Amino acid sequence: MRAFGNIYWSVKYVIITIIAFFVFQSCTLEKKLPNRNNQIFKENYTYFANDELKISLKYFADYDFQEVYDRNIKRSYDSRVMRKYFKKKYFVYANKTFIEPLFESALFIVPEAKFNKSDLRSFTEHKLENQNIFYQHVDSLDYTKYRIYPYVEQNSFLLFAYKAKNRSHFFNIKEFENYIFPSLTMGANYKKHVLQSPFDAANQSFFAIDSSLNYLAPVAMLEARKKQYEEQYHVYIQALATYTSFIENHDSLQNYLKFWVDNTKYRLNRDIDLDASKIAFDENFIEQLKVIADTNRVIMLNENHFAPKDRFMMYNLLDLFAKRGYKYLAIEAIWEDGDTLTQRGYPVLSSGFYTREPTMSNMIRKAISLGFKIINYDTWKGNRDSLQANNIFEKTIQQDSSAKVLVHAGIGHINETREHGKRKNMAGYFYDISGINPFTIDQLEFMPLLHLFENHYVGIIQKNDFPQNGKVINVDAYLLNNLDFEDDYFGNSRETFAVKIDSLDNPYEDETFVAYLYVKSEYEQHANKAIPISVKLINYRQEKVTYKIDLCDKNELLFIVRDRFNQIVFVKPVSLIR
């Protein structure tokens, strides 16, 4: 009897163990289905992807995503039939819009074994062009729709619940469906989303709905997406620096510039032993630059693409060079034909990317007003530096044997040392092609040292006097640029004036607005394709905006204020008598 009892308990133990194992496995499988490896990409669309579930789709606007289940999600929907599937273990995400039309949605993935197909009796079946099917139910009283997709590879069903805030928004729910569900990929057809580069994403948001340039949108978009660009952080900061540099008074630019310096070889220049007596400051700089201009035919000055102050330097030097016979200004940033730009007299939207930055656009306007012919020379085909050099030569020296040429280039293109002992840069190729050794001037080496020379607005040091261990690139001279946009230099004079803001239409509390100043004739001719001569951030309490600009022969301006959605809230013509 005792032996029988032992056998009984042994068998019972085995049976209980087996049952417990299968129950555990079942629960584990269910819990694994809606795993939490969601990825949310906020670009011009909001993308959802889950590599393990192999599900992806995109939403047509900005959505706030919730990836932790709570009972409020279940309470948002009235369907008693579907709500029984609104469980934590099936939950994938919920989301909602925060601008009109107001929608919210939720996704659950329900194991086939747990799904009662009789619940589909109130649903209509739809067949897609690819022969896949889905089931849909409409609850117009609750402004809600339910859509179910069989997910064969996962032995489960995708349950989408989505609703509008009210009746008027419910009329637009078809738009919600037409944008979102055609983008759904799953299983064998799953398409993993590739994150846009920060520059591409920012460039797309640069253009408003009416095709005008929205200078605030790229910055706001990038700042909101810091987390998703953690793996591209250096490029992300460069993109932020670039787009904040387009706004004259954006406070963050200096922080981004400092980050860039701290994470490049230029940071090493903080430790160099520089003999300040070798630097020609201020008035001595002018005299030395006159000698350089008189004794050379081609002068190349570089810029940091997100430091408008580098363009302001060239802007201030144009008069000096024009008086010494320079009549060609070759600019790397120009996309369109230089002759077309010169004839027009000012840049437009299609002229280039960096030409949309006000300091660059004003540099071009001033150069043309002084008689310079603008040369476009950049290319992205083949050996870029070699082709750049050849384009400059063919459009200047080859056609005009007495030509004196200024070149405004990107950072390293004026480097006269072969990179890695092999590839030349544009300045080296130009020497080979033309037989003319350009005088090259760098503006970046002094960036980590500017605070040491705050009492001087400008300076220049010859290459042999600049410590060898501090040179990121090898040029003929290094320039110290402490220019302030509010001051005038080198005999230039600009008009100072203020535009009074009477009132802003429908101002929001603590709203940031953007003030654009255009040459009136340019805006009247090109409208949204016109490039402003100034872009500044203002707040809704601001009563006036002050400017200091070189008007050249333009004294009829147009002042436009736009909100964060790029809607015009204030317009005022400005007539200045010189």
mmCIF file of C-alpha atoms in Angstrom, residues 9-362:
data_model
loop_
_atom_site.group_PDB
_atom_site.id
_atom_site.type_symbol
_atom_site.label_atom_id
_atom_site.label_comp_id
_atom_site.label_asym_id
_atom_site.label_seq_id
_atom_site.Cartn_x
_atom_site.Cartn_y
_atom_site.Cartn_z
ATOM 1 C CA TRP A 9 2.372 10.973 -5.474
ATOM 2 C CA SER A 10 5.179 10.618 -8.017
ATOM 3 C CA VAL A 11 2.726 10.506 -10.932
ATOM 4 C CA LYS A 12 0.772 13.407 -9.493
ATOM 5 C CA TYR A 13 3.983 15.427 -9.151
ATOM 6 C CA VAL A 14 4.928 14.730 -12.777
ATOM 7 C CA ILE A 15 1.456 15.684 -14.037
ATOM 8 C CA ILE A 16 1.480 18.922 -12.030
ATOM 9 C CA THR A 17 4.962 19.744 -13.298
ATOM 10 C CA ILE A 18 3.919 19.159 -16.920
ATOM 11 C CA ILE A 19 0.786 21.278 -16.516
ATOM 12 C CA ALA A 20 2.775 24.058 -14.831
ATOM 13 C CA PHE A 21 5.340 23.954 -17.617
ATOM 14 C CA PHE A 22 2.738 24.386 -20.360
ATOM 15 C CA VAL A 23 0.907 27.075 -18.425
ATOM 16 C CA PHE A 24 4.200 28.925 -17.938
ATOM 17 C CA GLN A 25 5.092 28.535 -21.605
ATOM 18 C CA SER A 26 1.694 29.778 -22.672
ATOM 19 C CA CYS A 27 1.959 32.825 -20.452
ATOM 20 C CA THR A 28 5.504 33.464 -21.578
ATOM 21 C CA LEU A 29 4.532 33.317 -25.236
ATOM 22 C CA GLU A 30 1.676 35.728 -24.648
ATOM 23 C CA LYS A 31 3.898 38.135 -22.761
ATOM 24 C CA LYS A 32 6.517 38.035 -25.458
ATOM 25 C CA LEU A 33 4.111 38.982 -28.255
ATOM 26 C CA PRO A 34 3.771 42.706 -27.593
ATOM 27 C CA ASN A 35 7.392 43.264 -26.645
ATOM 28 C CA ARG A 36 8.599 46.732 -25.752
ATOM 29 C CA ASN A 37 11.236 47.163 -28.434
ATOM 30 C CA ASN A 38 9.271 49.926 -30.120
ATOM 31 C CA GLN A 39 11.029 52.603 -32.106
ATOM 32 C CA ILE A 40 9.464 56.015 -32.697
ATOM 33 C CA PHE A 41 10.984 58.302 -35.320
ATOM 34 C CA LYS A 42 9.651 61.841 -35.461
ATOM 35 C CA GLU A 43 10.532 63.356 -38.784
ATOM 36 C CA ASN A 44 8.122 65.026 -41.180
ATOM 37 C CA TYR A 45 5.967 61.999 -40.476
ATOM 38 C CA THR A 46 5.921 60.056 -37.213
ATOM 39 C CA TYR A 47 7.185 56.527 -37.855
ATOM 40 C CA PHE A 48 6.565 53.483 -35.697
ATOM 41 C CA ALA A 49 8.661 50.323 -36.066
ATOM 42 C CA ASN A 50 9.250 47.166 -34.079
ATOM 43 C CA ASP A 51 11.961 44.876 -35.460
ATOM 44 C CA GLU A 52 10.989 41.847 -33.371
ATOM 45 C CA LEU A 53 7.280 42.015 -34.126
ATOM 46 C CA LYS A 54 8.164 43.067 -37.670
ATOM 47 C CA ILE A 55 5.540 45.803 -37.786
ATOM 48 C CA SER A 56 5.957 49.321 -39.125
ATOM 49 C CA LEU A 57 3.714 52.195 -40.182
ATOM 50 C CA LYS A 58 3.777 55.959 -40.355
ATOM 51 C CA TYR A 59 1.459 58.656 -39.068
ATOM 52 C CA PHE A 60 0.896 61.825 -41.021
ATOM 53 C CA ALA A 61 1.519 64.329 -38.210
ATOM 54 C CA ASP A 62 3.143 64.717 -34.813
ATOM 55 C CA TYR A 63 1.852 62.140 -32.337
ATOM 56 C CA ASP A 64 2.571 61.645 -28.660
ATOM 57 C CA PHE A 65 3.249 57.936 -28.089
ATOM 58 C CA GLN A 66 2.459 56.000 -24.912
ATOM 59 C CA GLU A 67 4.214 52.672 -24.554
ATOM 60 C CA VAL A 68 3.157 51.807 -20.990
ATOM 61 C CA TYR A 69 -0.332 50.426 -20.617
ATOM 62 C CA ASP A 70 -2.851 51.992 -18.253
ATOM 63 C CA ARG A 71 -6.583 51.569 -17.777
ATOM 64 C CA ASN A 72 -7.376 54.959 -19.311
ATOM 65 C CA ILE A 73 -6.636 53.451 -22.698
ATOM 66 C CA LYS A 74 -9.388 50.884 -22.205
ATOM 67 C CA ARG A 75 -11.786 53.524 -20.903
ATOM 68 C CA SER A 76 -11.348 55.574 -24.068
ATOM 69 C CA TYR A 77 -13.244 52.987 -26.111
ATOM 70 C CA ASP A 78 -16.856 51.858 -25.582
ATOM 71 C CA SER A 79 -16.971 48.589 -27.524
ATOM 72 C CA ARG A 80 -17.657 45.800 -25.054
ATOM 73 C CA VAL A 81 -16.728 43.222 -27.676
ATOM 74 C CA MET A 82 -13.284 44.654 -28.383
ATOM 75 C CA ARG A 83 -12.432 45.983 -24.943
ATOM 76 C CA LYS A 84 -11.845 42.482 -23.617
ATOM 77 C CA TYR A 85 -8.704 42.438 -25.794
ATOM 78 C CA PHE A 86 -7.472 45.718 -24.349
ATOM 79 C CA LYS A 87 -5.056 44.028 -21.989
ATOM 80 C CA LYS A 88 -1.591 44.887 -20.824
ATOM 81 C CA LYS A 89 -0.135 41.646 -22.189
ATOM 82 C CA TYR A 90 -1.458 42.387 -25.686
ATOM 83 C CA PHE A 91 -0.647 46.101 -25.670
ATOM 84 C CA VAL A 92 1.880 47.545 -28.168
ATOM 85 C CA TYR A 93 1.307 51.323 -28.003
ATOM 86 C CA ALA A 94 -1.235 54.129 -27.855
ATOM 87 C CA ASN A 95 -0.881 57.604 -29.302
ATOM 88 C CA LYS A 96 -2.707 60.862 -29.924
ATOM 89 C CA THR A 97 -2.305 64.070 -31.891
ATOM 90 C CA PHE A 98 -1.921 67.408 -30.172
ATOM 91 C CA ILE A 99 -2.977 69.626 -33.085
ATOM 92 C CA GLU A 100 -6.261 69.481 -34.970
ATOM 93 C CA PRO A 101 -7.807 67.298 -36.224
ATOM 94 C CA LEU A 102 -7.551 65.475 -32.915
ATOM 95 C CA PHE A 103 -7.221 61.685 -33.154
ATOM 96 C CA GLU A 104 -6.049 58.941 -30.852
ATOM 97 C CA SER A 105 -5.301 55.313 -31.560
ATOM 98 C CA ALA A 106 -4.066 52.113 -29.928
ATOM 99 C CA LEU A 107 -2.550 48.883 -31.208
ATOM 100 C CA PHE A 108 -2.861 45.447 -29.626
ATOM 101 C CA ILE A 109 -1.547 42.129 -30.894
ATOM 102 C CA VAL A 110 -3.814 39.277 -29.834
ATOM 103 C CA PRO A 111 -2.776 35.599 -30.096
ATOM 104 C CA GLU A 112 -5.001 33.668 -32.467
ATOM 105 C CA ALA A 113 -5.775 31.128 -29.726
ATOM 106 C CA LYS A 114 -7.143 33.920 -27.552
ATOM 107 C CA PHE A 115 -9.190 35.620 -30.236
ATOM 108 C CA ASN A 116 -12.862 34.694 -30.619
ATOM 109 C CA LYS A 117 -13.634 34.914 -34.333
ATOM 110 C CA SER A 118 -17.334 35.223 -33.583
ATOM 111 C CA ASP A 119 -16.480 38.730 -32.389
ATOM 112 C CA LEU A 120 -16.046 39.659 -36.049
ATOM 113 C CA ARG A 121 -19.773 39.314 -36.773
ATOM 114 C CA SER A 122 -20.273 43.080 -36.613
ATOM 115 C CA PHE A 123 -17.216 43.698 -38.798
ATOM 116 C CA THR A 124 -17.148 44.016 -42.582
ATOM 117 C CA GLU A 125 -14.459 42.202 -44.524
ATOM 118 C CA HIS A 126 -12.259 44.155 -46.969
ATOM 119 C CA LYS A 127 -9.799 42.774 -49.480
ATOM 120 C CA LEU A 128 -6.759 44.809 -50.468
ATOM 121 C CA GLU A 129 -5.098 44.918 -53.879
ATOM 122 C CA ASN A 130 -2.388 42.577 -52.603
ATOM 123 C CA GLN A 131 -5.140 40.072 -51.681
ATOM 124 C CA ASN A 132 -4.610 40.609 -47.963
ATOM 125 C CA ILE A 133 -7.744 41.140 -45.931
ATOM 126 C CA PHE A 134 -8.778 43.191 -42.923
ATOM 127 C CA TYR A 135 -11.966 43.568 -40.915
ATOM 128 C CA GLN A 136 -13.482 46.897 -39.910
ATOM 129 C CA HIS A 137 -16.198 48.074 -37.554
ATOM 130 C CA VAL A 138 -17.525 51.640 -37.279
ATOM 131 C CA ASP A 139 -19.015 53.096 -34.101
ATOM 132 C CA SER A 140 -20.203 56.503 -35.258
ATOM 133 C CA LEU A 141 -21.809 57.334 -31.903
ATOM 134 C CA ASP A 142 -18.435 57.065 -30.206
ATOM 135 C CA TYR A 143 -16.547 58.505 -33.216
ATOM 136 C CA THR A 144 -14.500 55.288 -33.229
ATOM 137 C CA LYS A 145 -13.358 52.676 -35.718
ATOM 138 C CA TYR A 146 -11.792 49.254 -35.158
ATOM 139 C CA ARG A 147 -9.656 47.527 -37.746
ATOM 140 C CA ILE A 148 -8.275 43.978 -37.465
ATOM 141 C CA TYR A 149 -5.529 42.435 -39.605
ATOM 142 C CA PRO A 150 -4.761 38.689 -39.516
ATOM 143 C CA TYR A 151 -1.026 38.325 -38.835
ATOM 144 C CA VAL A 152 -0.257 34.820 -40.109
ATOM 145 C CA GLU A 153 3.473 34.786 -39.321
ATOM 146 C CA GLN A 154 2.797 35.601 -35.667
ATOM 147 C CA ASN A 155 -0.338 33.402 -35.344
ATOM 148 C CA SER A 156 -2.143 36.455 -34.098
ATOM 149 C CA PHE A 157 -4.344 39.428 -34.991
ATOM 150 C CA LEU A 158 -3.432 43.119 -35.076
ATOM 151 C CA LEU A 159 -6.199 45.131 -33.448
ATOM 152 C CA PHE A 160 -6.220 48.844 -34.226
ATOM 153 C CA ALA A 161 -8.643 51.094 -32.360
ATOM 154 C CA TYR A 162 -8.803 54.721 -33.410
ATOM 155 C CA LYS A 163 -11.173 57.553 -32.685
ATOM 156 C CA ALA A 164 -11.772 61.250 -33.227
ATOM 157 C CA LYS A 165 -12.332 63.797 -30.483
ATOM 158 C CA ASN A 166 -15.708 64.937 -31.779
ATOM 159 C CA ARG A 167 -18.124 64.717 -34.673
ATOM 160 C CA SER A 168 -16.416 67.348 -36.855
ATOM 161 C CA HIS A 169 -13.059 65.601 -36.495
ATOM 162 C CA PHE A 170 -14.716 62.239 -37.158
ATOM 163 C CA PHE A 171 -15.560 63.480 -40.657
ATOM 164 C CA ASN A 172 -11.791 63.612 -41.279
ATOM 165 C CA ILE A 173 -11.091 60.102 -40.001
ATOM 166 C CA LYS A 174 -10.956 58.792 -43.566
ATOM 167 C CA GLU A 175 -7.916 61.002 -44.037
ATOM 168 C CA PHE A 176 -6.382 59.305 -40.992
ATOM 169 C CA GLU A 177 -6.994 55.882 -42.552
ATOM 170 C CA ASN A 178 -5.714 56.840 -46.003
ATOM 171 C CA TYR A 179 -2.434 58.114 -44.607
ATOM 172 C CA ILE A 180 -1.678 55.439 -42.066
ATOM 173 C CA PHE A 181 -2.865 51.997 -43.088
ATOM 174 C CA PRO A 182 -1.379 51.930 -46.619
ATOM 175 C CA SER A 183 2.000 52.362 -44.915
ATOM 176 C CA LEU A 184 1.527 49.292 -42.697
ATOM 177 C CA THR A 185 4.132 46.580 -43.262
ATOM 178 C CA MET A 186 4.405 43.330 -41.319
ATOM 179 C CA GLY A 187 5.884 39.876 -41.431
ATOM 180 C CA ALA A 188 7.611 39.011 -44.706
ATOM 181 C CA ASN A 189 6.765 42.470 -46.093
ATOM 182 C CA TYR A 190 8.192 44.326 -43.115
ATOM 183 C CA LYS A 191 10.184 47.408 -44.069
ATOM 184 C CA LYS A 192 12.530 48.673 -41.443
ATOM 185 C CA HIS A 193 12.545 52.456 -41.214
ATOM 186 C CA VAL A 194 15.877 54.176 -41.839
ATOM 187 C CA LEU A 195 16.270 57.281 -39.735
ATOM 188 C CA GLN A 196 16.683 60.430 -41.796
ATOM 189 C CA SER A 197 19.886 62.340 -41.265
ATOM 190 C CA PRO A 198 19.409 65.480 -39.140
ATOM 191 C CA PHE A 199 20.213 67.645 -42.163
ATOM 192 C CA ASP A 200 17.652 65.926 -44.407
ATOM 193 C CA ALA A 201 14.950 66.088 -41.760
ATOM 194 C CA ALA A 202 15.670 69.750 -41.044
ATOM 195 C CA ASN A 203 15.743 70.665 -44.717
ATOM 196 C CA GLN A 204 12.283 69.191 -45.257
ATOM 197 C CA SER A 205 10.822 71.124 -42.331
ATOM 198 C CA PHE A 206 12.545 74.284 -43.637
ATOM 199 C CA PHE A 207 9.800 74.598 -46.212
ATOM 200 C CA ALA A 208 6.368 75.582 -44.943
ATOM 201 C CA ILE A 209 3.091 74.424 -46.476
ATOM 202 C CA ASP A 210 3.003 77.453 -48.776
ATOM 203 C CA SER A 211 6.628 76.746 -49.892
ATOM 204 C CA SER A 212 7.969 79.766 -48.020
ATOM 205 C CA LEU A 213 11.007 79.274 -45.812
ATOM 206 C CA ASN A 214 10.205 78.647 -42.162
ATOM 207 C CA TYR A 215 13.431 79.573 -40.359
ATOM 208 C CA LEU A 216 12.139 78.508 -36.935
ATOM 209 C CA ALA A 217 10.758 75.051 -37.833
ATOM 210 C CA PRO A 218 14.067 73.180 -38.446
ATOM 211 C CA VAL A 219 15.503 74.361 -35.130
ATOM 212 C CA ALA A 220 12.353 73.487 -33.178
ATOM 213 C CA MET A 221 12.156 70.090 -34.888
ATOM 214 C CA LEU A 222 15.784 69.194 -34.172
ATOM 215 C CA GLU A 223 15.610 70.347 -30.550
ATOM 216 C CA ALA A 224 12.548 68.139 -30.025
ATOM 217 C CA ARG A 225 14.304 65.074 -31.468
ATOM 218 C CA LYS A 226 17.553 65.133 -29.554
ATOM 219 C CA LYS A 227 17.057 61.658 -28.095
ATOM 220 C CA GLN A 228 16.570 59.872 -31.410
ATOM 221 C CA TYR A 229 19.818 61.315 -32.785
ATOM 222 C CA GLU A 230 22.022 60.129 -29.920
ATOM 223 C CA GLU A 231 23.987 57.864 -32.263
ATOM 224 C CA GLN A 232 24.507 60.727 -34.750
ATOM 225 C CA TYR A 233 25.121 63.390 -32.130
ATOM 226 C CA HIS A 234 27.991 65.209 -33.825
ATOM 227 C CA VAL A 235 26.093 65.501 -37.101
ATOM 228 C CA TYR A 236 23.010 66.459 -35.118
ATOM 229 C CA ILE A 237 24.863 69.349 -33.444
ATOM 230 C CA GLN A 238 26.215 70.516 -36.806
ATOM 231 C CA ALA A 239 22.688 70.540 -38.213
ATOM 232 C CA LEU A 240 21.439 72.500 -35.196
ATOM 233 C CA ALA A 241 24.345 74.932 -35.460
ATOM 234 C CA THR A 242 23.700 75.435 -39.169
ATOM 235 C CA TYR A 243 20.010 76.221 -38.826
ATOM 236 C CA THR A 244 20.371 78.359 -35.697
ATOM 237 C CA SER A 245 23.019 80.371 -37.563
ATOM 238 C CA PHE A 246 20.307 81.394 -40.042
ATOM 239 C CA ILE A 247 18.584 83.310 -37.204
ATOM 240 C CA GLU A 248 20.636 86.349 -36.196
ATOM 241 C CA ASN A 249 19.801 86.462 -32.488
ATOM 242 C CA HIS A 250 19.428 82.785 -31.595
ATOM 243 C CA ASP A 251 21.041 82.305 -28.171
ATOM 244 C CA SER A 252 22.051 78.664 -28.693
ATOM 245 C CA LEU A 253 24.470 79.152 -31.586
ATOM 246 C CA GLN A 254 27.494 79.911 -29.407
ATOM 247 C CA ASN A 255 26.932 76.730 -27.400
ATOM 248 C CA TYR A 256 26.825 74.642 -30.569
ATOM 249 C CA LEU A 257 29.979 76.313 -31.886
ATOM 250 C CA LYS A 258 31.748 75.596 -28.603
ATOM 251 C CA PHE A 259 30.690 71.933 -28.775
ATOM 252 C CA TRP A 260 32.023 71.716 -32.334
ATOM 253 C CA VAL A 261 35.392 73.212 -31.348
ATOM 254 C CA ASP A 262 35.624 70.943 -28.292
ATOM 255 C CA ASN A 263 35.147 67.871 -30.464
ATOM 256 C CA THR A 264 37.510 68.692 -33.330
ATOM 257 C CA LYS A 265 41.262 69.143 -33.623
ATOM 258 C CA TYR A 266 40.809 72.902 -33.146
ATOM 259 C CA ARG A 267 40.446 72.307 -29.386
ATOM 260 C CA LEU A 268 44.189 71.585 -29.267
ATOM 261 C CA ASN A 269 44.901 75.210 -30.175
ATOM 262 C CA ARG A 270 44.024 76.215 -26.615
ATOM 263 C CA ASP A 271 47.418 74.886 -25.523
ATOM 264 C CA ILE A 272 49.631 76.526 -28.148
ATOM 265 C CA ASP A 273 52.230 79.123 -27.192
ATOM 266 C CA LEU A 274 51.268 82.076 -29.387
ATOM 267 C CA ASP A 275 53.408 85.219 -29.561
ATOM 268 C CA ALA A 276 50.811 88.025 -29.678
ATOM 269 C CA SER A 277 53.450 90.528 -30.834
ATOM 270 C CA LYS A 278 53.468 88.755 -34.199
ATOM 271 C CA ILE A 279 49.765 89.508 -34.775
ATOM 272 C CA ALA A 280 48.824 92.613 -36.774
ATOM 273 C CA PHE A 281 45.743 93.924 -34.965
ATOM 274 C CA ASP A 282 42.993 96.290 -36.064
ATOM 275 C CA GLU A 283 44.481 99.228 -38.033
ATOM 276 C CA ASN A 284 47.727 97.311 -38.604
ATOM 277 C CA PHE A 285 45.622 94.471 -39.966
ATOM 278 C CA ILE A 286 44.132 96.823 -42.559
ATOM 279 C CA GLU A 287 47.537 98.001 -43.696
ATOM 280 C CA GLN A 288 48.879 94.454 -43.938
ATOM 281 C CA LEU A 289 45.801 93.316 -45.859
ATOM 282 C CA LYS A 290 46.282 96.145 -48.345
ATOM 283 C CA VAL A 291 49.794 94.841 -49.021
ATOM 284 C CA ILE A 292 48.464 91.307 -49.442
ATOM 285 C CA ALA A 293 45.791 92.546 -51.851
ATOM 286 C CA ASP A 294 48.289 94.574 -53.883
ATOM 287 C CA THR A 295 50.870 91.791 -54.187
ATOM 288 C CA ASN A 296 48.529 88.895 -55.075
ATOM 289 C CA ARG A 297 46.028 88.139 -57.825
ATOM 290 C CA VAL A 298 44.030 85.418 -56.108
ATOM 291 C CA ILE A 299 43.080 85.496 -52.429
ATOM 292 C CA MET A 300 41.177 82.626 -50.800
ATOM 293 C CA LEU A 301 39.334 83.086 -47.509
ATOM 294 C CA ASN A 302 37.573 80.192 -45.795
ATOM 295 C CA GLU A 303 34.544 80.023 -43.534
ATOM 296 C CA ASN A 304 32.925 77.782 -40.986
ATOM 297 C CA HIS A 305 29.540 77.046 -42.578
ATOM 298 C CA PHE A 306 27.670 77.716 -39.331
ATOM 299 C CA ALA A 307 29.553 80.856 -38.285
ATOM 300 C CA PRO A 308 27.936 83.879 -40.035
ATOM 301 C CA LYS A 309 30.665 86.056 -38.549
ATOM 302 C CA ASP A 310 33.072 84.550 -41.100
ATOM 303 C CA ARG A 311 30.834 85.867 -43.898
ATOM 304 C CA PHE A 312 30.571 89.199 -42.130
ATOM 305 C CA MET A 313 34.351 89.438 -42.379
ATOM 306 C CA MET A 314 34.263 89.100 -46.172
ATOM 307 C CA TYR A 315 31.318 91.515 -46.253
ATOM 308 C CA ASN A 316 33.439 94.144 -44.492
ATOM 309 C CA LEU A 317 36.521 93.566 -46.667
ATOM 310 C CA LEU A 318 34.763 93.848 -50.030
ATOM 311 C CA ASP A 319 35.296 97.616 -50.276
ATOM 312 C CA LEU A 320 39.031 97.252 -49.661
ATOM 313 C CA PHE A 321 39.408 94.581 -52.343
ATOM 314 C CA ALA A 322 37.196 96.396 -54.848
ATOM 315 C CA LYS A 323 39.402 99.513 -54.595
ATOM 316 C CA ARG A 324 42.426 97.334 -55.400
ATOM 317 C CA GLY A 325 41.120 95.921 -58.640
ATOM 318 C CA TYR A 326 39.385 92.721 -57.519
ATOM 319 C CA LYS A 327 36.283 92.159 -59.608
ATOM 320 C CA TYR A 328 35.513 88.441 -59.293
ATOM 321 C CA LEU A 329 34.027 86.831 -56.190
ATOM 322 C CA ALA A 330 33.910 83.025 -56.403
ATOM 323 C CA ILE A 331 31.604 81.536 -53.751
ATOM 324 C CA GLU A 332 31.443 77.835 -52.967
ATOM 325 C CA ALA A 333 27.867 78.120 -51.675
ATOM 326 C CA ILE A 334 26.341 79.190 -55.008
ATOM 327 C CA TRP A 335 24.184 76.633 -56.845
ATOM 328 C CA GLU A 336 22.846 78.708 -59.721
ATOM 329 C CA ASP A 337 24.748 80.213 -62.634
ATOM 330 C CA GLY A 338 26.882 83.099 -61.389
ATOM 331 C CA ASP A 339 26.080 85.319 -64.371
ATOM 332 C CA THR A 340 22.350 84.933 -63.713
ATOM 333 C CA LEU A 341 22.835 85.824 -60.051
ATOM 334 C CA THR A 342 25.052 88.819 -60.899
ATOM 335 C CA GLN A 343 22.550 90.164 -63.402
ATOM 336 C CA ARG A 344 19.653 89.804 -60.953
ATOM 337 C CA GLY A 345 21.629 91.491 -58.185
ATOM 338 C CA TYR A 346 20.559 89.335 -55.247
ATOM 339 C CA PRO A 347 20.027 85.666 -54.317
ATOM 340 C CA VAL A 348 16.691 83.852 -54.364
ATOM 341 C CA LEU A 349 15.571 80.498 -53.011
ATOM 342 C CA SER A 350 17.197 78.526 -55.844
ATOM 343 C CA SER A 351 20.559 80.321 -55.545
ATOM 344 C CA GLY A 352 21.891 77.915 -52.926
ATOM 345 C CA PHE A 353 21.508 76.588 -49.411
ATOM 346 C CA TYR A 354 23.835 78.800 -47.369
ATOM 347 C CA THR A 355 22.728 81.793 -49.439
ATOM 348 C CA ARG A 356 19.476 81.615 -47.468
ATOM 349 C CA GLU A 357 21.402 82.796 -44.405
ATOM 350 C CA PRO A 358 20.978 86.613 -44.229
ATOM 351 C CA THR A 359 24.674 87.489 -43.769
ATOM 352 C CA MET A 360 25.614 85.440 -46.837
ATOM 353 C CA SER A 361 22.795 86.934 -48.885
ATOM 354 C CA ASN A 362 23.823 90.466 -47.864
#
